[in-house]
Coordinates of C-alpha atoms in Angstrom, one line a residue:
M1 CA 170.4 91.9 85.8
A2 CA 169.1 91.5 88.8
D3 CA 171.3 92.8 91.9
R4 CA 171.8 89.7 94.2
G5 CA 174.3 87.4 95.4
Y6 CA 172.2 84.5 94.2
F7 CA 169.9 82.9 91.3
I8 CA 166.4 81.7 91.9
G9 CA 166.4 77.5 90.8
S10 CA 168.7 76.3 88.3
V11 CA 169.0 75.0 84.9
G12 CA 170.1 71.3 85.6
R13 CA 172.2 69.3 83.0
F14 CA 171.5 69.3 79.4
E15 CA 169.7 65.7 78.4
S16 CA 169.3 64.3 74.7
V17 CA 166.2 66.8 73.9
K18 CA 167.1 69.9 72.8
V19 CA 164.2 72.1 73.3
M20 CA 163.6 70.9 76.2
Y21 CA 166.6 72.2 77.6
Q22 CA 166.3 75.9 76.0
K23 CA 163.0 76.0 77.5
R24 CA 164.1 75.6 81.0
L25 CA 166.7 78.2 79.8
E26 CA 164.8 80.7 78.9
I27 CA 162.1 80.1 81.8
W28 CA 165.6 80.5 84.3
F29 CA 166.1 83.8 82.5
K30 CA 162.9 85.0 83.0
A31 CA 163.0 84.2 86.7
N32 CA 166.2 85.8 87.6
K33 CA 165.1 88.9 85.5
I34 CA 168.7 88.4 83.2
S35 CA 168.3 91.1 80.5
D36 CA 169.5 90.4 77.0
N37 CA 172.7 91.8 76.6
D38 CA 174.1 89.4 79.8
K39 CA 172.3 86.5 78.5
V40 CA 175.4 85.3 76.6
N41 CA 178.2 85.8 79.3
V42 CA 175.7 84.1 82.1
F43 CA 175.3 81.0 80.1
L44 CA 178.6 80.4 79.0
A45 CA 179.6 81.2 82.7
M46 CA 177.2 78.5 83.5
I47 CA 178.3 75.6 80.8
G48 CA 181.4 74.4 82.6
S49 CA 184.4 74.0 80.9
E50 CA 183.6 70.9 78.5
A51 CA 180.9 72.7 76.6
F52 CA 182.8 76.2 76.7
E53 CA 185.3 74.5 75.0
V54 CA 183.0 73.4 71.9
V55 CA 181.7 76.8 72.2
L56 CA 185.4 78.6 71.6
N57 CA 186.2 76.3 68.9
H58 CA 183.3 77.6 66.8
I59 CA 183.9 80.9 67.4
T60 CA 188.0 80.7 66.9
P61 CA 188.7 77.6 65.0
E62 CA 192.0 79.3 64.4
D63 CA 194.5 79.3 67.1
P64 CA 196.8 81.5 67.3
T65 CA 199.6 79.4 68.1
T66 CA 201.5 77.0 65.7
R67 CA 200.4 73.7 65.6
N68 CA 201.3 71.1 63.4
Q69 CA 197.6 70.8 62.0
I70 CA 198.2 67.5 59.7
A71 CA 199.5 65.7 62.9
L72 CA 196.7 66.7 65.0
R73 CA 193.6 65.6 62.3
L74 CA 195.6 62.4 62.5
K75 CA 195.5 61.9 66.0
F76 CA 191.7 63.1 65.3
R77 CA 190.1 60.8 63.0
S78 CA 192.2 58.1 64.7
R79 CA 190.4 57.9 67.8
K80 CA 188.1 55.1 67.7
Q81 CA 185.7 54.0 70.6
Q82 CA 187.7 52.2 73.1
P83 CA 186.4 48.6 75.4
N84 CA 184.6 50.1 78.4
E85 CA 183.8 53.8 76.8
I86 CA 180.3 54.3 76.9
I87 CA 179.5 56.5 74.0
A88 CA 179.2 59.9 76.6
D89 CA 182.7 59.7 76.8
Y90 CA 183.9 59.1 73.4
I91 CA 181.7 61.8 72.1
L92 CA 183.6 64.0 74.1
E93 CA 187.1 62.5 73.6
L94 CA 186.4 63.5 69.7
K95 CA 185.0 66.9 70.8
K96 CA 188.8 68.1 72.9
L97 CA 190.9 66.0 69.9
S98 CA 189.1 68.3 66.8
R99 CA 189.5 71.5 69.0
H100 CA 192.8 72.5 67.0
C101 CA 192.6 70.6 64.0
G102 CA 190.9 74.1 62.4
Y103 CA 187.9 72.4 61.2
G104 CA 185.5 75.7 60.9
D105 CA 182.4 75.4 59.6
Q106 CA 183.4 71.6 58.7
L107 CA 183.5 71.1 62.3
E108 CA 180.0 69.1 62.8
T109 CA 180.6 67.0 59.5
N110 CA 184.0 66.1 60.7
L111 CA 183.0 65.3 64.0
R112 CA 179.9 63.0 62.5
D113 CA 182.0 60.7 60.4
T114 CA 185.1 59.7 62.7
F115 CA 182.6 59.4 65.8
V116 CA 180.5 56.8 63.0
G117 CA 183.4 55.3 61.6
G118 CA 184.8 55.2 65.0
L119 CA 182.2 53.3 67.4
A120 CA 182.9 49.7 68.3
N121 CA 179.7 48.0 67.3
P122 CA 179.3 47.5 63.9
K123 CA 175.7 46.9 63.9
V124 CA 175.4 50.4 65.7
Q125 CA 177.2 51.5 63.2
A126 CA 175.4 50.4 60.2
K127 CA 172.1 51.7 62.4
L128 CA 173.4 55.1 62.2
L129 CA 174.0 54.9 58.8
L130 CA 170.9 54.3 57.8
V131 CA 169.2 57.1 60.7
S132 CA 171.8 59.8 60.1
H133 CA 170.8 60.1 56.3
G134 CA 169.8 63.0 54.9
R135 CA 170.0 64.5 58.3
Q136 CA 172.4 67.7 60.0
P137 CA 175.9 66.9 60.7
G138 CA 175.0 67.9 63.6
T139 CA 172.6 65.2 64.9
A140 CA 174.8 62.6 64.3
S141 CA 176.1 61.6 68.0
S142 CA 173.1 62.7 69.5
S143 CA 171.4 60.1 67.0
A144 CA 173.1 57.5 68.8
F145 CA 171.3 58.2 72.4
K146 CA 168.0 57.7 70.5
V147 CA 168.2 54.8 67.9
S148 CA 165.7 52.2 68.7
G149 CA 164.3 49.6 66.3
V150 CA 160.6 49.4 65.1
T151 CA 159.0 47.1 66.5
K152 CA 155.9 45.5 64.5
C153 CA 153.1 43.5 66.0
Y154 CA 153.0 40.1 65.7
R155 CA 149.3 39.3 65.3
C156 CA 149.4 41.6 62.1
L157 CA 153.4 42.2 61.1
N158 CA 151.9 45.8 61.1
S159 CA 155.0 48.9 62.6
A160 CA 152.0 51.2 63.6
H161 CA 150.7 50.3 66.6
Q162 CA 151.3 47.3 69.6
P163 CA 149.9 43.8 69.9
Q164 CA 147.8 45.0 72.5
D165 CA 146.1 47.6 70.4
C166 CA 146.0 45.1 67.5
P167 CA 142.8 44.9 66.0
H168 CA 143.1 41.7 64.8
K169 CA 143.4 40.3 68.0
T170 CA 140.2 38.1 67.2
A171 CA 141.2 37.6 63.7
K172 CA 141.6 33.1 62.7
C173 CA 144.8 32.3 61.5
F174 CA 144.3 30.3 58.2
G175 CA 147.4 28.1 58.8
C176 CA 147.2 27.3 62.1
N177 CA 142.8 28.0 62.8
K178 CA 143.8 29.3 65.8
V179 CA 142.5 33.1 67.2
G180 CA 145.1 36.4 67.6
H181 CA 147.2 36.5 64.5
F182 CA 147.0 36.7 60.6
K183 CA 148.4 33.8 58.6
R184 CA 150.9 35.9 57.2
A185 CA 152.4 36.0 61.3
C186 CA 151.9 32.1 61.8
D187 CA 155.0 32.0 59.0
P188 CA 158.2 30.1 60.4
N189 CA 160.2 31.3 58.3
R190 CA 159.6 35.4 59.0
V191 CA 159.5 34.0 62.6
K192 CA 163.4 32.7 62.2
N193 CA 164.6 35.7 59.8
S194 CA 163.2 38.5 61.8
R195 CA 163.3 38.8 66.0
K196 CA 161.6 42.0 65.7
T197 CA 158.9 40.9 64.4
A198 CA 158.4 39.4 68.2
A199 CA 156.7 36.5 65.9
P200 CA 155.0 33.3 67.7
T201 CA 157.4 30.2 68.5
Q202 CA 154.7 28.1 68.0
A203 CA 151.8 28.5 65.6
G204 CA 149.4 31.1 67.2
K205 CA 151.4 31.6 70.6
P206 CA 153.3 35.0 71.2
R207 CA 156.8 34.7 72.1
R208 CA 157.3 35.4 76.3
G209 CA 158.4 38.7 76.7
R210 CA 158.0 40.4 73.5
G211 CA 155.0 43.0 72.7
R212 CA 155.4 45.4 75.1
S213 CA 155.8 48.7 74.3
Q214 CA 159.0 50.9 73.4
G215 CA 158.8 53.2 76.9
Q216 CA 158.2 49.6 78.8
R217 CA 162.3 48.6 77.4
N218 CA 165.3 50.0 79.6
A219 CA 168.2 49.3 79.9
N220 CA 168.4 47.2 82.7
M221 CA 168.3 44.4 80.8
V222 CA 171.9 43.1 80.8
S223 CA 173.0 40.1 77.9
P224 CA 175.8 38.0 77.3
E225 CA 178.5 39.4 74.5
D226 CA 178.3 36.5 72.7
S227 CA 174.5 37.2 72.0
D228 CA 175.4 38.7 68.8
S229 CA 172.9 36.8 66.7
R230 CA 170.2 39.1 68.0
D231 CA 168.3 41.5 65.4
T232 CA 170.4 45.2 65.3
S233 CA 166.5 46.7 66.7
E234 CA 167.1 45.1 70.2
E235 CA 171.0 45.9 70.6
V236 CA 170.8 49.4 69.9
D237 CA 167.6 50.2 71.5
F238 CA 169.2 52.0 74.2
I239 CA 172.6 54.3 73.9
G240 CA 173.4 54.5 77.7
T241 CA 174.3 52.8 81.2
L242 CA 172.9 50.0 82.8
F243 CA 170.3 50.0 85.0
H244 CA 168.9 53.5 83.2
T245 CA 165.0 53.7 83.6
T246 CA 163.7 55.8 80.4
Q247 CA 160.8 58.6 81.1
L248 CA 158.1 56.9 80.0
T249 CA 158.1 54.4 82.7
K250 CA 159.5 55.9 85.8
D251 CA 155.7 56.3 87.2
V252 CA 155.6 52.5 87.1
P253 CA 157.5 51.3 90.2
P254 CA 160.0 48.2 89.4
Y255 CA 158.9 44.7 90.6
T256 CA 161.2 43.6 92.9
V257 CA 161.9 40.7 95.7
V258 CA 163.7 40.6 98.8
M259 CA 166.3 37.3 98.9
R260 CA 168.6 36.4 101.6
V261 CA 172.3 35.8 100.0
E262 CA 174.6 34.7 102.6
D263 CA 173.6 36.7 106.3
T264 CA 171.9 39.7 104.1
N265 CA 169.0 40.3 102.8
I266 CA 169.2 42.2 99.1
N267 CA 166.6 44.0 97.8
F268 CA 166.4 42.7 94.0
T269 CA 164.6 44.2 91.3
V270 CA 162.9 41.4 88.7
D271 CA 164.0 41.7 85.3
T272 CA 163.7 38.8 83.1
A273 CA 164.9 40.4 80.5
A274 CA 168.8 40.8 81.6
S275 CA 170.6 37.0 81.6
V276 CA 172.5 37.0 84.7
T277 CA 171.5 37.9 87.9
V278 CA 174.2 41.5 89.3
I279 CA 174.8 43.3 91.9
S280 CA 176.7 46.2 92.3
E281 CA 180.1 46.9 94.0
T282 CA 179.7 49.0 96.3
E283 CA 177.3 46.6 97.7
F284 CA 179.3 43.9 97.0
H285 CA 181.7 45.5 99.3
K286 CA 179.3 46.6 102.1
F287 CA 178.0 43.0 102.7
F288 CA 180.0 40.7 100.9
S289 CA 183.4 41.8 101.7
D290 CA 185.4 39.0 102.5
F291 CA 184.4 37.3 100.1
T292 CA 187.0 36.7 97.2
L293 CA 185.7 37.9 93.5
K294 CA 186.9 35.6 90.7
K295 CA 187.7 37.0 87.0
A296 CA 184.1 37.1 85.7
R297 CA 183.8 34.3 82.0
I298 CA 181.9 36.4 80.4
N299 CA 181.3 40.1 79.0
L300 CA 178.6 42.1 79.3
K301 CA 176.6 44.9 77.6
S302 CA 173.8 47.0 77.0
Y303 CA 171.9 47.6 74.5
S304 CA 173.9 49.9 72.6
G305 CA 176.2 47.8 72.9
D306 CA 178.6 49.2 75.4
A307 CA 180.7 46.6 77.6
I308 CA 179.7 47.1 81.1
A309 CA 182.8 47.4 83.7
L310 CA 182.7 44.0 85.6
A311 CA 184.5 44.0 88.9
G312 CA 184.4 39.8 88.8
E313 CA 181.9 37.0 90.3
T314 CA 181.4 34.6 92.8
K315 CA 179.5 32.1 94.2
V316 CA 176.9 32.4 96.8
K317 CA 174.3 31.0 98.7
V318 CA 171.0 32.2 99.1
T319 CA 168.0 31.5 100.5
Y320 CA 164.1 31.8 99.7
E321 CA 160.7 30.7 100.8
D322 CA 162.8 28.2 102.9
K323 CA 165.0 26.9 99.9
I324 CA 168.6 27.5 100.0
Y325 CA 170.7 27.2 96.1
K326 CA 174.4 27.8 95.5
L327 CA 174.2 30.4 92.5
P328 CA 176.5 32.3 90.8
L329 CA 176.7 36.1 91.4
V330 CA 178.2 39.2 89.0
V331 CA 179.3 42.3 90.8
V332 CA 180.0 44.9 88.2
K333 CA 181.7 48.2 89.2
G334 CA 180.0 51.3 90.8
N335 CA 176.8 51.9 92.3
K336 CA 174.2 50.1 90.9
V337 CA 170.4 48.4 91.7
A338 CA 170.4 44.8 92.1
L339 CA 169.0 42.9 89.2
L340 CA 167.6 39.7 89.2
G341 CA 168.5 37.9 86.0
R342 CA 167.4 34.3 84.3
N343 CA 170.1 32.6 85.5
W344 CA 168.5 32.6 89.2
L345 CA 164.6 32.6 87.6
K346 CA 165.9 29.3 86.4
H347 CA 166.1 27.7 89.6
I348 CA 164.4 29.5 92.2
K349 CA 160.6 29.6 91.7
L350 CA 159.2 33.0 92.7
Q351 CA 156.0 33.6 94.7
W352 CA 154.7 35.8 91.4
E353 CA 151.7 36.5 93.7
N354 CA 153.0 38.5 96.5
I355 CA 155.0 40.3 93.8
F356 CA 152.5 41.4 91.3
S357 CA 150.5 42.4 94.4
V358 CA 149.5 46.1 94.1
G359 CA 150.2 47.4 98.0
H360 CA 154.0 47.0 98.7
T361 CA 153.7 47.0 102.3
E362 CA 150.6 44.7 102.6
N363 CA 152.6 42.6 100.2
A364 CA 155.9 42.5 102.9
V365 CA 152.7 41.6 105.5
K366 CA 152.2 38.8 104.0
Q367 CA 155.3 37.3 103.8
V368 CA 155.9 38.2 106.8
L369 CA 153.0 36.4 107.9
H370 CA 153.4 33.4 106.0
K371 CA 157.4 32.7 106.7
Y372 CA 155.9 32.4 110.5
D373 CA 153.1 31.5 110.4
S374 CA 153.8 29.1 113.7
V375 CA 154.7 32.4 115.9
F376 CA 151.1 34.4 114.4
K377 CA 148.2 31.6 114.6
A378 CA 146.1 31.3 117.5
A379 CA 147.8 29.7 120.3
G380 CA 147.3 26.5 121.6
P381 CA 147.3 24.3 124.6
G382 CA 150.9 23.8 124.0
D383 CA 152.1 26.5 123.4
K384 CA 153.7 29.2 126.1
I385 CA 157.0 31.2 126.3
K386 CA 159.8 29.0 126.7
H387 CA 162.7 29.5 128.9
H388 CA 160.8 31.3 131.4
M389 CA 158.4 31.2 134.3
A390 CA 156.8 33.5 136.7
E391 CA 157.3 33.9 139.8
V392 CA 155.0 35.0 142.6
K393 CA 156.6 36.0 146.1
I394 CA 154.8 36.6 148.9
E395 CA 155.7 38.0 152.5
S396 CA 157.3 35.2 155.0
G397 CA 155.4 34.0 157.7
S398 CA 151.6 34.8 155.4
V399 CA 149.1 32.6 156.1
P400 CA 146.9 31.0 153.7
T401 CA 143.3 32.8 152.8
F402 CA 140.6 30.6 151.5
C403 CA 137.7 32.6 150.0
K404 CA 134.2 30.6 149.1
S405 CA 133.0 31.5 145.4
R406 CA 130.4 33.8 144.9
P407 CA 127.8 33.2 142.7
V408 CA 127.4 33.5 138.9
S409 CA 123.6 35.0 137.7
Y410 CA 121.9 33.1 135.6
A411 CA 122.3 35.1 132.5
L412 CA 126.3 34.7 132.5
S413 CA 126.4 30.9 134.1
D414 CA 126.9 29.8 130.7
A415 CA 128.8 32.0 128.9
V416 CA 130.8 31.6 132.3
G417 CA 131.4 27.5 132.3
R418 CA 132.5 27.7 128.6
E419 CA 135.0 30.2 129.3
L420 CA 136.3 28.0 132.2
D421 CA 135.8 25.1 130.0
R422 CA 138.2 26.9 127.2
L423 CA 140.9 27.7 130.0
E424 CA 141.6 24.0 131.3
A425 CA 141.6 23.0 127.6
A426 CA 144.2 25.1 126.3
G427 CA 146.5 24.1 129.4
I428 CA 145.9 27.7 131.9
T429 CA 143.7 26.2 134.4
K430 CA 144.1 23.3 136.0
K431 CA 141.0 21.7 138.1
V432 CA 142.0 20.6 141.5
K433 CA 139.9 18.8 144.6
H434 CA 142.4 20.8 147.3
S435 CA 143.9 23.9 147.7
K436 CA 145.1 26.3 150.8
W437 CA 144.6 29.6 148.9
A438 CA 141.0 30.3 146.6
E439 CA 140.1 33.5 145.7
P440 CA 136.8 34.2 144.1
I441 CA 136.6 35.2 140.3
V442 CA 135.5 38.0 138.9
T443 CA 133.4 38.0 134.9
V444 CA 133.7 40.7 132.6
P445 CA 131.3 39.9 129.5
K446 CA 132.7 41.2 126.4
T447 CA 131.9 42.3 123.3
D448 CA 132.0 38.6 121.4
D449 CA 129.6 37.2 123.7
T450 CA 132.4 35.6 125.5
T451 CA 133.3 36.4 128.9
R452 CA 136.5 37.3 130.8
I453 CA 137.5 35.8 133.9
C454 CA 139.9 37.3 136.7
G455 CA 140.4 35.9 140.0
D456 CA 139.8 38.6 142.6
Y457 CA 143.1 38.6 144.8
K458 CA 143.3 41.6 146.2
L459 CA 141.7 40.2 149.3
T460 CA 144.3 36.9 149.4
V461 CA 147.5 37.0 147.7
N462 CA 147.5 41.0 146.7
K463 CA 148.0 41.7 150.4
V464 CA 151.1 39.6 151.2
V465 CA 152.6 39.5 147.7
E466 CA 156.6 40.9 148.2
G467 CA 156.5 44.2 145.4
D468 CA 158.6 43.4 142.4
A469 CA 161.1 47.0 141.7
Y470 CA 161.2 46.3 138.0
P471 CA 160.3 49.3 136.2
L472 CA 157.9 49.7 133.3
P473 CA 159.4 51.4 130.6
T474 CA 158.1 55.3 130.2
A475 CA 157.4 57.3 126.7
E476 CA 160.7 58.7 126.6
G477 CA 162.8 56.1 127.4
I478 CA 161.2 54.0 124.4
F479 CA 161.8 56.9 121.7
A480 CA 165.0 57.0 123.0
T481 CA 165.2 53.0 122.0
L482 CA 164.3 53.8 119.2
P483 CA 165.9 56.3 117.1
G484 CA 165.9 57.6 113.3
G485 CA 162.9 55.1 112.8
R486 CA 161.5 55.6 109.6
V487 CA 159.1 52.1 109.1
F488 CA 157.2 51.3 112.2
S489 CA 155.2 48.4 113.3
K490 CA 153.6 47.2 116.6
I491 CA 152.9 43.2 117.2
D492 CA 150.6 42.8 120.2
L493 CA 150.6 39.7 122.1
T494 CA 147.0 37.7 122.3
N495 CA 147.0 36.7 126.2
A496 CA 150.3 38.0 126.9
Y497 CA 150.0 36.9 130.4
Q498 CA 148.5 33.3 129.7
Q499 CA 151.8 32.5 127.8
L500 CA 153.7 33.0 130.6
E501 CA 154.2 29.3 133.2
L502 CA 154.1 29.8 136.6
T503 CA 156.3 27.7 138.9
E504 CA 155.0 25.5 140.7
R505 CA 155.2 27.3 144.1
S506 CA 153.2 30.2 142.2
K507 CA 149.8 27.5 141.3
E508 CA 148.9 26.9 144.2
L509 CA 148.5 30.5 145.1
L510 CA 146.8 31.7 142.7
T511 CA 144.0 29.0 142.4
V512 CA 140.3 30.2 142.0
N513 CA 136.8 29.3 143.0
T514 CA 134.0 29.4 140.8
H515 CA 130.3 27.3 141.0
K516 CA 132.4 24.6 139.2
G517 CA 135.0 23.8 141.4
L518 CA 138.9 25.0 141.7
Y519 CA 140.8 25.7 139.3
Q520 CA 144.7 26.3 139.7
Y521 CA 146.4 28.4 137.5
Q522 CA 149.2 27.1 135.3
R523 CA 150.1 30.1 133.8
L524 CA 150.5 34.1 134.7
P525 CA 146.8 35.5 135.5
F526 CA 145.3 39.1 135.5
G527 CA 144.5 40.8 138.6
V528 CA 148.3 39.7 140.6
S529 CA 149.8 43.0 141.6
T530 CA 152.9 42.2 140.4
A531 CA 152.1 40.4 136.8
L532 CA 153.1 43.8 135.0
A533 CA 156.3 43.7 136.1
I534 CA 157.3 40.2 136.5
F535 CA 156.1 39.9 132.6
Q536 CA 157.9 43.8 131.3
S537 CA 161.2 42.0 132.6
V538 CA 161.1 38.7 130.5
M539 CA 159.9 40.2 127.5
D540 CA 162.8 42.6 128.1
Q541 CA 165.0 39.7 128.3
I542 CA 163.3 38.0 125.1
L543 CA 163.9 40.9 123.4
G544 CA 167.3 42.3 124.8
G545 CA 170.3 42.8 121.9
I546 CA 167.9 43.1 118.8
Q547 CA 168.0 46.8 117.6
G548 CA 165.1 48.7 117.1
A549 CA 162.4 46.0 118.9
V550 CA 161.3 47.3 122.6
C551 CA 158.2 45.6 124.4
Y552 CA 155.9 47.6 126.4
L553 CA 154.0 45.4 128.4
D554 CA 151.9 43.1 125.7
D555 CA 153.1 45.3 122.6
I556 CA 156.4 44.7 120.8
L557 CA 157.0 48.2 119.2
I558 CA 159.1 47.8 115.6
S559 CA 161.2 50.7 113.9
T560 CA 163.6 50.7 111.2
K561 CA 164.5 53.3 108.5
T562 CA 163.7 51.1 105.5
P563 CA 161.6 48.7 105.0
E564 CA 163.4 46.0 103.5
E565 CA 164.9 46.3 107.1
H566 CA 161.4 45.7 108.4
A567 CA 160.8 42.9 106.4
I568 CA 163.9 40.3 108.5

């Protein structure tokens, strides 16, 4: 064995597939250069106390201490699966009780018989009696983790393929004359007597939700305990705990939707097979600790029939797409994923096109744009920053300066005229006949064939303006404001300065003289030396107190730790 105080990697926990665990163990032995002589000791040292007890029971079935073997066997055989006890815990307890029973090489057989006989769910029990017939005794308990019913194709009733792969998808039914199934699959008696055929509820129409492959089903499904009429094949599709995800679906991301529960955004996994909407006890206490839980009126169980431990239920206010609902919420013990079940889906109409979109980030952005469309649409004449105004202060005793207009080239005359008309129509400027102050304009052609117009304030106002000492943010200051961020976005304000209204005193100071006459600015224009500081001061006041948001001139930077927080 390698002479070192550490090992490369780890074998990991034992799972239900024994061959895979054995392969991992062999690779680990090779990687760590464990000799054949040391493999047994190393393996026994790493399996833990519970597994070691099982091994010890095999190699030393006769305990040297004096025990009442009859009493121990009676206790072992009388052990039944308890309410809320999952299969794995039940098996473990049976193995502990069997250690001193003296069964020797008959241990596996007795474990199997007691295990099957003590199961709480008679349907799982009956299924295991069929599955375990003819197998080795030692495979009985592990079979409980793999039992699943055979799903027949609802088109032809063949169990060798799934409906989407059926070669008879285009076949015409002679019973209902519809395309998509055989006549024998259209028999209503067959639909009534066997749910696992997923037969149509009406001729030629498959039942909604059926036809999914076995790999697509998982133990996210929650059903009320009064649904014992379900077929055994569905009841025991997976023995395990709630919210377990199968190997075949781990690469398929779940469909999620954010809903506002009370005052908190909760990210739910959409699960149309879950009869109720559930949230974990951990998440409930984190966000709704002031709520009182009532005893749940229903019992829940997983596909295995194992009872799911409930903390209680309550009613909450749910907001989705500007509509408010009052709905029941079941709280399950532990730290699990929140599931959006059918009892909420019955009342809430989801935006499925957004949920099924390929890009989750793009989808989230679209939702925000849709929800706040009045913010992101093009600014109209009356749109401006509310509750804030810009004031340009000049030195006391300053003499007004009036400059004549500058000629505009013939090539730019029409474009400049259109821009002046646009500014006036948008309420950014106002045409006046007289003014003590007037600046000529500077025109800048843009790539979209429009023209930007700025007042040449360096000749007038900028000479006498009082400097604004408000500091502009630095890169270091911005980074310090956005710590721990993992998701970022930037909102670029269109014509940002021109959304900030001027005080009456400032409007005359910023009048421009053009070839079409005098125009008095009603909003903060470009070119004023203090415009940057004025606008930065206003934006800092607006965004003050909003965590993870900072403004740099006309750009708002947003930082959060998760995409869900970002969508709020």
